[in-house]
PDB file of C-alpha atoms and ligand atoms in Angstrom:
ATOM      1  CA  UNK A 416      67.009  26.427 128.615  1.00 95.00           C
ATOM      2  CA  UNK A 417      68.929  23.155 129.308  1.00 98.00           C
ATOM      3  CA  UNK A 418      66.965  20.277 129.517  1.00 98.00           C
ATOM      4  CA  UNK A 419      67.851  16.377 131.255  1.00 98.00           C
ATOM      5  CA  UNK A 420      64.488  13.566 129.816  1.00 98.00           C
ATOM      6  CA  UNK A 421      65.039  10.641 131.664  1.00 98.00           C
ATOM      7  CA  UNK A 422      63.662   7.639 131.854  1.00 98.00           C
ATOM      8  CA  UNK A 423      62.559   4.193 130.941  1.00 97.00           C
ATOM      9  CA  UNK A 424      64.067   3.096 127.371  1.00 96.00           C
ATOM     10  CA  UNK A 425      59.997   3.766 125.000  1.00 94.00           C
ATOM     11  CA  UNK A 426      58.468   6.083 127.866  1.00 97.00           C
ATOM     12  CA  UNK A 427      58.826   8.408 125.143  1.00 95.00           C
ATOM     13  CA  UNK A 428      61.280  10.689 125.783  1.00 97.00           C
ATOM     14  CA  UNK A 429      63.009  10.636 122.049  1.00 95.00           C
ATOM     15  CA  UNK A 430      59.236  11.133 120.921  1.00 93.00           C
ATOM     16  CA  UNK A 431      58.576  14.002 123.462  1.00 97.00           C
ATOM     17  CA  UNK A 432      62.441  15.609 123.041  1.00 98.00           C
ATOM     18  CA  UNK A 433      62.234  15.947 119.564  1.00 96.00           C
ATOM     19  CA  UNK A 434      58.142  18.121 119.724  1.00 97.00           C
ATOM     20  CA  UNK A 435      60.040  20.140 122.561  1.00 98.00           C
ATOM     21  CA  UNK A 436      63.193  21.176 121.200  1.00 98.00           C
ATOM     22  CA  UNK A 437      61.027  22.229 117.538  1.00 97.00           C
ATOM     23  CA  UNK A 438      59.108  23.843 119.514  1.00 98.00           C
ATOM     24  CA  UNK A 439      61.434  26.258 121.872  1.00 97.00           C
ATOM     25  CA  UNK A 440      64.864  25.842 118.861  1.00 97.00           C
ATOM     26  CA  UNK A 441      66.668  24.078 120.603  1.00 98.00           C
ATOM     27  CA  UNK A 442      68.769  21.133 119.538  1.00 98.00           C
ATOM     28  CA  UNK A 443      67.244  17.120 120.712  1.00 98.00           C
ATOM     29  CA  UNK A 444      70.298  15.141 121.634  1.00 98.00           C
ATOM     30  CA  UNK A 445      70.050  11.789 121.824  1.00 98.00           C
ATOM     31  CA  UNK A 446      73.003   9.934 122.621  1.00 98.00           C
ATOM     32  CA  UNK A 447      71.463   6.605 121.545  1.00 96.00           C
ATOM     33  CA  UNK A 448      70.180   8.830 117.861  1.00 95.00           C
ATOM     34  CA  UNK A 449      74.247   9.584 118.145  1.00 97.00           C
ATOM     35  CA  UNK A 450      75.648   5.965 118.523  1.00 97.00           C
ATOM     36  CA  UNK A 451      73.180   4.295 116.048  1.00 94.00           C
ATOM     37  CA  UNK A 452      74.545   7.348 113.643  1.00 95.00           C
ATOM     38  CA  UNK A 453      77.966   6.289 114.061  1.00 97.00           C
ATOM     39  CA  UNK A 454      77.022   2.641 113.698  1.00 96.00           C
ATOM     40  CA  UNK A 455      75.026   3.384 110.458  1.00 93.00           C
ATOM     41  CA  UNK A 456      78.458   4.948 109.057  1.00 96.00           C
ATOM     42  CA  UNK A 457      80.877   2.015 110.268  1.00 97.00           C
ATOM     43  CA  UNK A 458      83.053   4.646 112.716  1.00 97.00           C
ATOM     44  CA  UNK A 459      85.718   3.197 114.988  1.00 95.00           C
ATOM     45  CA  UNK A 460      82.841   4.459 117.339  1.00 95.00           C
ATOM     46  CA  UNK A 461      80.358   2.570 116.137  1.00 96.00           C
ATOM     47  CA  UNK A 462      81.634  -0.683 115.691  1.00 97.00           C
ATOM     48  CA  UNK A 463      82.731  -0.327 120.101  1.00 96.00           C
ATOM     49  CA  UNK A 464      79.359   0.135 120.598  1.00 97.00           C
ATOM     50  CA  UNK A 465      77.790  -2.266 118.479  1.00 96.00           C
ATOM     51  CA  UNK A 466      77.801  -5.031 120.955  1.00 96.00           C
ATOM     52  CA  UNK A 467      76.956  -2.748 123.722  1.00 97.00           C
ATOM     53  CA  UNK A 468      73.213  -1.369 122.187  1.00 97.00           C
ATOM     54  CA  UNK A 469      72.601  -4.176 119.894  1.00 95.00           C
ATOM     55  CA  UNK A 470      72.689  -6.340 123.557  1.00 96.00           C
ATOM     56  CA  UNK A 471      70.747  -3.864 125.525  1.00 96.00           C
ATOM     57  CA  UNK A 472      73.783  -3.249 127.627  1.00 97.00           C
ATOM     58  CA  UNK A 473      75.293   0.937 128.654  1.00 98.00           C
ATOM     59  CA  UNK A 474      78.295   2.075 126.572  1.00 98.00           C
ATOM     60  CA  UNK A 475      81.452   2.087 128.848  1.00 98.00           C
ATOM     61  CA  UNK A 476      81.126   5.933 130.883  1.00 98.00           C
ATOM     62  CA  UNK A 477      84.316   7.125 128.949  1.00 97.00           C
ATOM     63  CA  UNK A 478      82.706   7.093 125.350  1.00 96.00           C
ATOM     64  CA  UNK A 479      79.708   8.632 125.946  1.00 98.00           C
ATOM     65  CA  UNK A 480      81.200  11.318 128.067  1.00 97.00           C
ATOM     66  CA  UNK A 481      83.300  12.422 125.478  1.00 96.00           C
ATOM     67  CA  UNK A 482      81.360  12.205 123.202  1.00 97.00           C
ATOM     68  CA  UNK A 483      78.726  15.009 124.446  1.00 97.00           C
ATOM     69  CA  UNK A 484      80.884  16.517 125.700  1.00 96.00           C
ATOM     70  CA  UNK A 485      81.922  17.011 121.529  1.00 95.00           C
ATOM     71  CA  UNK A 486      78.810  17.380 120.670  1.00 96.00           C
ATOM     72  CA  UNK A 487      78.060  20.515 123.418  1.00 95.00           C
ATOM     73  CA  UNK A 488      80.927  22.329 121.778  1.00 94.00           C
ATOM     74  CA  UNK A 489      78.718  23.055 118.754  1.00 95.00           C
ATOM     75  CA  UNK A 490      77.621  26.856 118.829  1.00 96.00           C
ATOM     76  CA  UNK A 491      73.890  24.659 118.406  1.00 96.00           C
ATOM     77  CA  UNK A 492      73.778  23.724 121.880  1.00 95.00           C
ATOM     78  CA  UNK A 493      75.121  27.452 122.819  1.00 93.00           C
ATOM     79  CA  UNK A 494      71.057  28.333 123.479  1.00 93.00           C
ATOM     80  CA  UNK A 495      70.021  25.163 125.156  1.00 97.00           C
ATOM     81  CA  UNK A 496      69.214  21.616 124.672  1.00 98.00           C
ATOM     82  CA  UNK A 497      66.891  18.847 125.609  1.00 98.00           C
ATOM     83  CA  UNK A 498      69.403  15.717 126.589  1.00 98.00           C
ATOM     84  CA  UNK A 499      67.323  12.496 125.567  1.00 98.00           C
ATOM     85  CA  UNK A 500      68.841   9.579 127.501  1.00 97.00           C
ATOM     86  CA  UNK A 501      71.453  11.009 129.221  1.00 98.00           C
ATOM     87  CA  UNK A 502      72.777  10.832 131.590  1.00 98.00           C
ATOM     88  CA  UNK A 503      72.250   7.206 132.124  1.00 98.00           C
ATOM     89  CA  UNK A 504      74.768   6.415 135.111  1.00 98.00           C
ATOM     90  CA  UNK A 505      75.603   8.607 138.230  1.00 98.00           C
ATOM     91  CA  UNK A 506      79.179   8.883 136.874  1.00 98.00           C
ATOM     92  CA  UNK A 507      77.724  10.497 133.356  1.00 98.00           C
ATOM     93  CA  UNK A 508      75.614  12.730 135.523  1.00 98.00           C
ATOM     94  CA  UNK A 509      78.794  13.554 137.503  1.00 97.00           C
ATOM     95  CA  UNK A 510      80.729  14.025 135.102  1.00 97.00           C
ATOM     96  CA  UNK A 511      77.875  16.330 133.172  1.00 97.00           C
ATOM     97  CA  UNK A 512      77.665  18.458 136.169  1.00 96.00           C
ATOM     98  CA  UNK A 513      82.035  19.618 135.099  1.00 94.00           C
ATOM     99  CA  UNK A 514      81.262  20.929 131.566  1.00 91.00           C
ATOM    100  CA  UNK A 515      77.606  22.361 131.746  1.00 95.00           C
ATOM    101  CA  UNK A 516      75.355  24.252 133.855  1.00 96.00           C
ATOM    102  CA  UNK A 517      71.134  21.109 133.765  1.00 97.00           C
ATOM    103  CA  UNK A 518      68.180  22.793 134.939  1.00 98.00           C
ATOM    104  CA  UNK A 519      65.695  20.587 134.395  1.00 98.00           C
ATOM    105  CA  UNK A 520      65.588  16.900 134.441  1.00 98.00           C
ATOM    106  CA  UNK A 521      62.428  15.354 133.171  1.00 98.00           C
ATOM    107  CA  UNK A 522      61.275  11.827 134.494  1.00 98.00           C
ATOM    108  CA  UNK A 523      58.842  10.002 132.629  1.00 98.00           C
ATOM    109  CA  UNK A 524      57.361   7.387 134.226  1.00 97.00           C
ATOM    110  CA  UNK A 525      55.722   4.614 132.818  1.00 97.00           C
ATOM    111  CA  UNK A 526      54.894   0.796 134.181  1.00 96.00           C
ATOM    112  CA  UNK A 527      57.253  -2.051 132.610  1.00 94.00           C
ATOM    113  CA  UNK A 528      53.792  -3.686 131.178  1.00 93.00           C
ATOM    114  CA  UNK A 529      53.270  -0.630 129.413  1.00 94.00           C
ATOM    115  CA  UNK A 530      56.965  -0.146 127.797  1.00 95.00           C
ATOM    116  CA  UNK A 531      57.320  -3.856 126.271  1.00 93.00           C
ATOM    117  CA  UNK A 532      53.588  -3.545 124.745  1.00 90.00           C
ATOM    118  CA  UNK A 533      55.013   0.016 123.095  1.00 92.00           C
ATOM    119  CA  UNK A 534      59.029  -1.333 122.030  1.00 95.00           C
ATOM    120  CA  UNK A 535      57.619  -4.225 120.273  1.00 94.00           C
ATOM    121  CA  UNK A 536      55.156  -2.547 118.209  1.00 94.00           C
ATOM    122  CA  UNK A 537      57.703   0.600 117.349  1.00 94.00           C
ATOM    123  CA  UNK A 538      58.990   0.720 113.655  1.00 95.00           C
ATOM    124  CA  UNK A 539      62.035   3.294 112.914  1.00 94.00           C
ATOM    125  CA  UNK A 540      62.378   4.859 109.611  1.00 96.00           C
ATOM    126  CA  UNK A 541      66.266   3.499 108.561  1.00 93.00           C
ATOM    127  CA  UNK A 542      65.833   6.923 106.198  1.00 92.00           C
ATOM    128  CA  UNK A 543      64.935  10.236 108.520  1.00 93.00           C
ATOM    129  CA  UNK A 544      64.849   8.167 111.722  1.00 89.00           C
ATOM    130  CA  UNK A 545      61.143   8.962 112.303  1.00 90.00           C
ATOM    131  CA  UNK A 546      59.406   6.460 114.502  1.00 90.00           C
ATOM    132  CA  UNK A 547      55.940   5.660 114.226  1.00 92.00           C
ATOM    133  CA  UNK A 548      54.015   2.568 116.257  1.00 91.00           C
ATOM    134  CA  UNK A 549      52.199  -0.220 114.268  1.00 94.00           C
ATOM    135  CA  UNK A 550      48.625   0.726 116.580  1.00 90.00           C
ATOM    136  CA  UNK A 551      48.587   3.496 114.708  1.00 92.00           C
ATOM    137  CA  UNK A 552      50.593   2.529 111.373  1.00 95.00           C
ATOM    138  CA  UNK A 553      49.402  -1.074 111.155  1.00 96.00           C
ATOM    139  CA  UNK A 554      51.927  -3.260 108.650  1.00 94.00           C
ATOM    140  CA  UNK A 555      53.317   0.173 107.056  1.00 96.00           C
ATOM    141  CA  UNK A 556      56.569  -1.260 105.659  1.00 96.00           C
ATOM    142  CA  UNK A 557      57.332   2.855 103.826  1.00 97.00           C
ATOM    143  CA  UNK A 558      58.001   5.932 106.046  1.00 97.00           C
ATOM    144  CA  UNK A 559      55.064   8.064 105.900  1.00 96.00           C
ATOM    145  CA  UNK A 560      56.885  11.125 105.652  1.00 96.00           C
ATOM    146  CA  UNK A 561      59.881  10.322 103.434  1.00 97.00           C
ATOM    147  CA  UNK A 562      59.242   6.839 101.706  1.00 97.00           C
ATOM    148  CA  UNK A 563      62.189   5.526 103.143  1.00 97.00           C
ATOM    149  CA  UNK A 564      61.995   2.266 104.744  1.00 97.00           C
ATOM    150  CA  UNK A 565      60.880   1.086 108.173  1.00 97.00           C
ATOM    151  CA  UNK A 566      62.426  -1.024 110.387  1.00 95.00           C
ATOM    152  CA  UNK A 567      62.711  -3.192 113.547  1.00 94.00           C
ATOM    153  CA  UNK A 568      65.755  -2.038 115.750  1.00 92.00           C
ATOM    154  CA  UNK A 569      67.537  -4.801 116.921  1.00 92.00           C
ATOM    155  CA  UNK A 570      67.882  -3.974 120.876  1.00 94.00           C
ATOM    156  CA  UNK A 571      63.340  -4.458 120.274  1.00 95.00           C
ATOM    157  CA  UNK A 572      63.578  -7.545 120.700  1.00 92.00           C
ATOM    158  CA  UNK A 573      61.142  -8.588 123.533  1.00 90.00           C
ATOM    159  CA  UNK A 574      64.608 -10.207 125.306  1.00 92.00           C
ATOM    160  CA  UNK A 575      66.275  -7.461 124.718  1.00 95.00           C
ATOM    161  CA  UNK A 576      63.734  -5.214 125.851  1.00 96.00           C
ATOM    162  CA  UNK A 577      63.416  -6.429 129.343  1.00 95.00           C
ATOM    163  CA  UNK A 578      67.064  -6.870 129.621  1.00 96.00           C
ATOM    164  CA  UNK A 579      67.059  -2.558 129.233  1.00 97.00           C
ATOM    165  CA  UNK A 580      64.454  -2.421 131.213  1.00 96.00           C
ATOM    166  CA  UNK A 581      66.995  -4.343 134.175  1.00 97.00           C
ATOM    167  CA  UNK A 582      69.737  -1.787 133.203  1.00 98.00           C
ATOM    168  CA  UNK A 583      67.685   1.223 133.652  1.00 97.00           C
ATOM    169  CA  UNK A 584      66.238   0.127 137.080  1.00 97.00           C
ATOM    170  CA  UNK A 585      70.145  -1.318 137.995  1.00 98.00           C
ATOM    171  CA  UNK A 586      71.636   2.016 136.852  1.00 98.00           C
ATOM    172  CA  UNK A 587      69.610   4.825 135.605  1.00 98.00           C
ATOM    173  CA  UNK A 588      66.688   4.601 137.974  1.00 97.00           C
ATOM    174  CA  UNK A 589      69.627   5.873 141.139  1.00 98.00           C
ATOM    175  CA  UNK A 590      69.793   9.191 139.003  1.00 98.00           C
ATOM    176  CA  UNK A 591      66.412  10.802 140.252  1.00 98.00           C
ATOM    177  CA  UNK A 592      67.495  10.618 143.817  1.00 98.00           C
ATOM    178  CA  UNK A 593      70.701  12.356 142.661  1.00 98.00           C
ATOM    179  CA  UNK A 594      68.874  15.089 140.658  1.00 98.00           C
ATOM    180  CA  UNK A 595      66.230  15.492 143.469  1.00 98.00           C
ATOM    181  CA  UNK A 596      68.344  16.183 145.490  1.00 97.00           C
ATOM    182  CA  UNK A 597      70.516  18.656 143.644  1.00 96.00           C
ATOM    183  CA  UNK A 598      66.594  20.035 143.399  1.00 97.00           C
ATOM    184  CA  UNK A 599      65.682  20.534 139.616  1.00 98.00           C
ATOM    185  CA  UNK A 600      63.744  17.162 138.746  1.00 98.00           C
ATOM    186  CA  UNK A 601      60.335  17.365 137.920  1.00 98.00           C
ATOM    187  CA  UNK A 602      58.113  14.182 136.772  1.00 98.00           C
ATOM    188  CA  UNK A 603      55.313  13.550 134.525  1.00 98.00           C
ATOM    189  CA  UNK A 604      53.573  10.342 133.268  1.00 98.00           C
ATOM    190  CA  UNK A 605      54.506   8.740 130.424  1.00 98.00           C
ATOM    191  CA  UNK A 606      52.101   5.857 130.450  1.00 96.00           C
ATOM    192  CA  UNK A 607      49.061   7.218 128.277  1.00 94.00           C
ATOM    193  CA  UNK A 608      48.731   8.600 125.031  1.00 92.00           C
ATOM    194  CA  UNK A 609      51.250  10.895 122.715  1.00 92.00           C
ATOM    195  CA  UNK A 610      49.584  14.157 123.140  1.00 96.00           C
ATOM    196  CA  UNK A 611      48.319  13.772 126.507  1.00 97.00           C
ATOM    197  CA  UNK A 612      51.163  13.159 127.873  1.00 98.00           C
ATOM    198  CA  UNK A 613      53.033  16.068 125.839  1.00 98.00           C
ATOM    199  CA  UNK A 614      50.374  18.045 127.546  1.00 98.00           C
ATOM    200  CA  UNK A 615      51.891  17.119 130.986  1.00 98.00           C
ATOM    201  CA  UNK A 616      55.550  16.832 129.624  1.00 98.00           C
ATOM    202  CA  UNK A 617      55.124  21.006 128.855  1.00 98.00           C
ATOM    203  CA  UNK A 618      53.008  21.194 132.288  1.00 98.00           C
ATOM    204  CA  UNK A 619      55.340  20.009 134.353  1.00 98.00           C
ATOM    205  CA  UNK A 620      58.450  22.222 132.944  1.00 98.00           C
ATOM    206  CA  UNK A 621      56.775  25.616 133.682  1.00 97.00           C
ATOM    207  CA  UNK A 622      55.554  25.419 129.950  1.00 96.00           C
ATOM    208  CA  UNK A 623      52.312  25.167 129.242  1.00 89.00           C
TER     209      UNK A 623
HETATM  210  P1  LIG B 355      68.523   5.066 123.437  1.00 89.03           P
HETATM  211  O1  LIG B 355      68.170   4.768 122.013  1.00 89.03           O
HETATM  212  O2  LIG B 355      68.371   6.597 123.927  1.00 89.03           O
HETATM  213  O3  LIG B 355      67.591   3.368 123.832  1.00 89.03           O
HETATM  214  P2  LIG B 355      65.912   3.886 124.740  1.00 89.03           P
HETATM  215  O4  LIG B 355      66.966   5.101 126.198  1.00 89.03           O
HETATM  216  O5  LIG B 355      65.973   2.627 125.212  1.00 89.03           O
HETATM  217  O6  LIG B 355      64.708   4.645 125.153  1.00 89.03           O
HETATM  218  P3  LIG B 355      64.008   4.099 123.938  1.00 89.03           P
HETATM  219  O7  LIG B 355      64.331   5.213 122.844  1.00 89.03           O
HETATM  220  O8  LIG B 355      64.286   3.195 122.970  1.00 89.03           O
HETATM  221  O9  LIG B 355      62.522   5.259 123.758  1.00 89.03           O
HETATM  222  P4  LIG B 355      62.200   6.053 124.133  1.00 89.03           P
HETATM  223  O10 LIG B 355      61.713   6.741 126.089  1.00 89.03           O
HETATM  224  O11 LIG B 355      62.828   7.084 123.184  1.00 89.03           O
HETATM  225  O12 LIG B 355      60.492   6.443 123.278  1.00 89.03           O
HETATM  226  P5  LIG B 355      59.921   6.408 122.389  1.00 89.03           P
HETATM  227  O13 LIG B 355      59.644   8.174 122.167  1.00 89.03           O
HETATM  228  O14 LIG B 355      61.171   6.282 120.557  1.00 89.03           O
HETATM  229  O15 LIG B 355      69.901   3.900 123.620  1.00 89.03           O
HETATM  230  C1  LIG B 355      70.079   2.632 123.074  1.00 89.03           C
HETATM  231  C2  LIG B 355      70.927   2.389 124.201  1.00 89.03           C
HETATM  232  O16 LIG B 355      72.315   2.888 123.563  1.00 89.03           O
HETATM  233  C3  LIG B 355      70.948   1.561 124.750  1.00 89.03           C
HETATM  234  O17 LIG B 355      70.806   0.376 125.133  1.00 89.03           O
HETATM  235  C4  LIG B 355      72.966   2.569 124.870  1.00 89.03           C
HETATM  236  O18 LIG B 355      73.141   0.640 124.768  1.00 89.03           O
HETATM  237  C5  LIG B 355      73.090   2.916 123.647  1.00 89.03           C
HETATM  238  N1  LIG B 355      73.575   4.011 124.736  1.00 89.03           N
HETATM  239  C6  LIG B 355      72.393   5.496 124.694  1.00 89.03           C
HETATM  240  N2  LIG B 355      72.899   6.406 125.684  1.00 89.03           N
HETATM  241  C7  LIG B 355      73.372   5.884 126.163  1.00 89.03           C
HETATM  242  C8  LIG B 355      74.500   6.524 127.246  1.00 89.03           C
HETATM  243  N3  LIG B 355      74.225   7.748 127.290  1.00 89.03           N
HETATM  244  N4  LIG B 355      75.005   5.439 128.279  1.00 89.03           N
HETATM  245  C9  LIG B 355      75.342   4.513 127.688  1.00 89.03           C
HETATM  246  N5  LIG B 355      75.093   3.444 126.642  1.00 89.03           N
HETATM  247  C10 LIG B 355      73.931   4.446 126.487  1.00 89.03           C
HETATM  248  O19 LIG B 355      59.164   5.928 122.312  1.00 89.03           O
HETATM  249  C11 LIG B 355      58.429   4.324 122.215  1.00 89.03           C
HETATM  250  C12 LIG B 355      57.499   3.798 121.228  1.00 89.03           C
HETATM  251  O20 LIG B 355      56.291   4.328 122.086  1.00 89.03           O
HETATM  252  C13 LIG B 355      57.369   4.847 120.166  1.00 89.03           C
HETATM  253  O21 LIG B 355      56.811   3.965 119.304  1.00 89.03           O
HETATM  254  C14 LIG B 355      55.828   5.801 120.410  1.00 89.03           C
HETATM  255  O22 LIG B 355      55.271   5.467 119.231  1.00 89.03           O
HETATM  256  C15 LIG B 355      55.775   4.981 121.311  1.00 89.03           C
HETATM  257  N6  LIG B 355      54.415   5.873 122.199  1.00 89.03           N
HETATM  258  C16 LIG B 355      53.149   5.390 122.372  1.00 89.03           C
HETATM  259  N7  LIG B 355      51.895   5.931 122.843  1.00 89.03           N
HETATM  260  C17 LIG B 355      53.578   7.092 123.825  1.00 89.03           C
HETATM  261  C18 LIG B 355      53.268   8.259 124.479  1.00 89.03           C
HETATM  262  N8  LIG B 355      52.455   8.065 125.046  1.00 89.03           N
HETATM  263  N9  LIG B 355      54.010   8.892 124.474  1.00 89.03           N
HETATM  264  C19 LIG B 355      55.589   8.648 123.587  1.00 89.03           C
HETATM  265  N10 LIG B 355      55.494   7.455 122.918  1.00 89.03           N
HETATM  266  C20 LIG B 355      54.493   7.071 122.813  1.00 89.03           C
END
């Protein structure tokens, strides 16, 4: 099954995509994670991407399309995949159509106030990449899964979150109409509790 998870920053694309990918035995492909890994490793791609990512701007389409095309050449994606945070522009969606088939696009939705609350409380493990929320883990600084250090993403500062939301509404939201026209769009609520929303994800995709 070739899936896309679409939705604003912090709606839960990563949280639900990781869980479902594990259940289905297919890779979760997050362009955000790939860019952060390149930034951490200091590769030429990472150096180029840093300014965009830290400021909540989209990385140019040609860089992202090249990166995704290379990723899809790896054998694990032959049995299916979940794209998390890609495509983010109509140009990226059109480029993708030239090199793979998409079965379903899941649009997760939540109000901007919910997003702001979630992202300011998000903590990420610098070692294993797991995501937590201060409403659950309090002021813990050590990862409960691997013992690594929990950090706050640079783009999770309130003013950058607001900018990312504006960028989402202007540049990514048009994809909803794009995929509706292609007859592959399904929607579910991303504004509730994690387990409740995950059930909605599976129902929307016909997997529950
Ligand atoms: P990326 O890493 O993709 O960030 P994003 O889309 O802004 O998404 P997030 O990771 O912030 O949120 P999410 O929806 O995955 O939510 P999560 O599950 O973590 O991109 C970062 C940057 O990279 C972009 O700004 C851009 O610069 C660049 N980039 C990436 N892809 C690109 C592309 N295709 N083109 C151009 N540039 C690109 O959940 C959030 C928090 O909420 C967690 O703490 C979670 O525990 C908590 N939570 C509470 N309740 C729930 C619930 N019900 N469901 C899920 N999580 C919940």
